[in-house]
Coordinates of C-alpha atoms in Angstrom, one line a residue:
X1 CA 19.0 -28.8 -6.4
X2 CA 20.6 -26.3 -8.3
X3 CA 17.8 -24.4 -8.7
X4 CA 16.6 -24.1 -5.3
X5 CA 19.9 -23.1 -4.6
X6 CA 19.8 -20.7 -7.2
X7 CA 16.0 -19.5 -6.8
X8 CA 16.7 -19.0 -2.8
X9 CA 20.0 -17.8 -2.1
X10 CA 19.5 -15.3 -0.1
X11 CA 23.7 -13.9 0.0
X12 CA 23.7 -13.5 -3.7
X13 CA 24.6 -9.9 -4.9
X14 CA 21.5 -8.6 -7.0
X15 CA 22.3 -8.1 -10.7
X16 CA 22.0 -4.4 -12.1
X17 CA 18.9 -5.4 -14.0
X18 CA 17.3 -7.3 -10.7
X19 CA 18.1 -3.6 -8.6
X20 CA 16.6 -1.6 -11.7
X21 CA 13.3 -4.1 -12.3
X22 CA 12.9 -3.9 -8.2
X23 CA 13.0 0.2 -8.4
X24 CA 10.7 0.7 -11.3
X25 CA 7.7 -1.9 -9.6
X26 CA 8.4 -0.4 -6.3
X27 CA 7.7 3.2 -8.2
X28 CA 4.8 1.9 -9.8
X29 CA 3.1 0.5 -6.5
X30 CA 3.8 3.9 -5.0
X31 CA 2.4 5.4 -8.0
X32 CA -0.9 3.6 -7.8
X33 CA -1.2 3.8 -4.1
X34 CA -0.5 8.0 -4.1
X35 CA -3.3 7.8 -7.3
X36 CA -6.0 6.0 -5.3
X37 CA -5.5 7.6 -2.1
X38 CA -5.9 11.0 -3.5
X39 CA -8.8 10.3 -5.5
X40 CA -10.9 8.5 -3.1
X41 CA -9.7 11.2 -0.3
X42 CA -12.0 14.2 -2.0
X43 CA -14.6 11.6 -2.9
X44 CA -15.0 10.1 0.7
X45 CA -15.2 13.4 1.9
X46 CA -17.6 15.1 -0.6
X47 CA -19.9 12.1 0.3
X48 CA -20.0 12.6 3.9
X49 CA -21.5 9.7 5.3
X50 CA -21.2 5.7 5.0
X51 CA -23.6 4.7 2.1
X52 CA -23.5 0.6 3.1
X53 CA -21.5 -0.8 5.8
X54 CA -19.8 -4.0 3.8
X55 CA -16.4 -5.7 5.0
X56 CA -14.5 -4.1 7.8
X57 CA -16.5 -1.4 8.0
X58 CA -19.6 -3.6 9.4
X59 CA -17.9 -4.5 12.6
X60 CA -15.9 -1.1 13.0
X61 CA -17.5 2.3 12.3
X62 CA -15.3 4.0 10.0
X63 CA -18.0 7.3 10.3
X64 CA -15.0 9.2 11.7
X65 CA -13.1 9.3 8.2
X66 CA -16.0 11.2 6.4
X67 CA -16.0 14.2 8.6
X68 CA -13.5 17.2 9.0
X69 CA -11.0 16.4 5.9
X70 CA -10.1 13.6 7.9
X71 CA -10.0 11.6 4.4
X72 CA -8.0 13.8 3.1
X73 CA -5.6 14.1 6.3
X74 CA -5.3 10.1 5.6
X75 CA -4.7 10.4 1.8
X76 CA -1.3 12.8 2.8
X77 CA -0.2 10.3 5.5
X78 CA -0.6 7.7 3.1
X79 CA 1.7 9.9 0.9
X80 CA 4.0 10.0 3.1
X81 CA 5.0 7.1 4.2
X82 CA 4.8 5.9 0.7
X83 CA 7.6 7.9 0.0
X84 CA 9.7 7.5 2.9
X85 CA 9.4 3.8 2.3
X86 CA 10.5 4.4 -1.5
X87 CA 13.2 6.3 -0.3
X88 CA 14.3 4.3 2.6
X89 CA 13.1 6.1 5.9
X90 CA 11.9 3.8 8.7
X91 CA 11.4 1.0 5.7
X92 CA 10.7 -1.5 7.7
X93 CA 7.8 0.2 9.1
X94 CA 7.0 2.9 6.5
X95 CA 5.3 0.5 3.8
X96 CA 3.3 -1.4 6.5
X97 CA 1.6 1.8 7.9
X98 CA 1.2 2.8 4.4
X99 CA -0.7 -0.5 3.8
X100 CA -2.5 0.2 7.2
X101 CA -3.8 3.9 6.3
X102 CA -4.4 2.4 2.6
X103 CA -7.0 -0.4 4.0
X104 CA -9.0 2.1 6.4
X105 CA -9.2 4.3 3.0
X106 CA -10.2 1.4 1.1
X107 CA -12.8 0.1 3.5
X108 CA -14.0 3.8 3.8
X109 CA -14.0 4.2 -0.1
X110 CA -15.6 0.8 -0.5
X111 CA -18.6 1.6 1.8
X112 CA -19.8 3.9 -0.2
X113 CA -20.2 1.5 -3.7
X114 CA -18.3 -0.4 -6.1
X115 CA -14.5 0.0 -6.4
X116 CA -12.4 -1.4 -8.8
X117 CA -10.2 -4.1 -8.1
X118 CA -7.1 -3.0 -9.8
X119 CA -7.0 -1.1 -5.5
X120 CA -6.5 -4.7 -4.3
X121 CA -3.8 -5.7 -6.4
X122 CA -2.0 -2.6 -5.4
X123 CA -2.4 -3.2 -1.8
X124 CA -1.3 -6.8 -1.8
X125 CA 1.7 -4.9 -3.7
X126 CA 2.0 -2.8 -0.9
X127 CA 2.0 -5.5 1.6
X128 CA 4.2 -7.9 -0.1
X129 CA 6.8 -4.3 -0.3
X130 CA 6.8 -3.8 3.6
X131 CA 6.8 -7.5 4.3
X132 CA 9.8 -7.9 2.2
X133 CA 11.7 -4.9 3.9
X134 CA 10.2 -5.8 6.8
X135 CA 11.8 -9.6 6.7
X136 CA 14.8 -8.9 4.9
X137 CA 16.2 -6.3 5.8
X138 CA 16.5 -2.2 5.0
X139 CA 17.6 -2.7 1.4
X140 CA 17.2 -5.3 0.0
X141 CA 18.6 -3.8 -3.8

């Protein structure tokens, strides 16, 4: 019992190592998500045009993203609310578009071949962020 109690108590204070080991994988999530979206944006739109339609992208037409630096337009959204969910701006919405913008690049980026699935692991990141702000409150640390 004790350590259910312990594992979910949801009033205990956060120790100063818990709020500094929370900050540096929140920093490295956004550091992998600001990587990825700003080297598939120039990629998607030096392509210009969907290679293979595969997951999402066969049942919506994702066309629009590889056409007036609209890739690229994504990638600095992306950016930003990355960083005003790091920071704490909107954060229970911030992360969550951030995820949202980050899976139409994705699907864009993964039309055109293979990608690498260190992407998915920093999206489920992502996700698992803006759920957590999103469920339990503004800051959690």
């Amino acid at each position: 019992m004790n350590f259910w109690k312990n594992l979910f108590k949801s009033d205990k204070e956060p120790t100063k190592g818990e709020a500094l080991f929370f900050k540096v994988f929140e920093l490295f999530v956004i550091v992998f998500v600001l990587k990825y979206a700003w080297q598939w944006g120039p990629y998607i739109q030096q392509i210009g045009e969907v290679v293979l339609p595969l997951g999402m992208a066969q049942y919506v037409d994702v066309s629009f993203m590889f056409e007036h630096n609209i890739s690229l337009i994504n990638a600095a959204l992306i950016s930003l609310f990355a960083i005003m969910g790091f920071v704490r701006i909107l954060p229970k919405y911030s992360y969550l578009i951030a995820l949202a913008l980050f899976h139409l690049h994705y699907v864009s980026r993964f039309s055109l071949g293979e990608i690498s699935h260190g992407s998915n692991f920093i999206g489920m990141s992502l996700l698992a962020l803006g759920l957590g702000l999103f469920f339990f409150g503004n800051n959690p640390l």
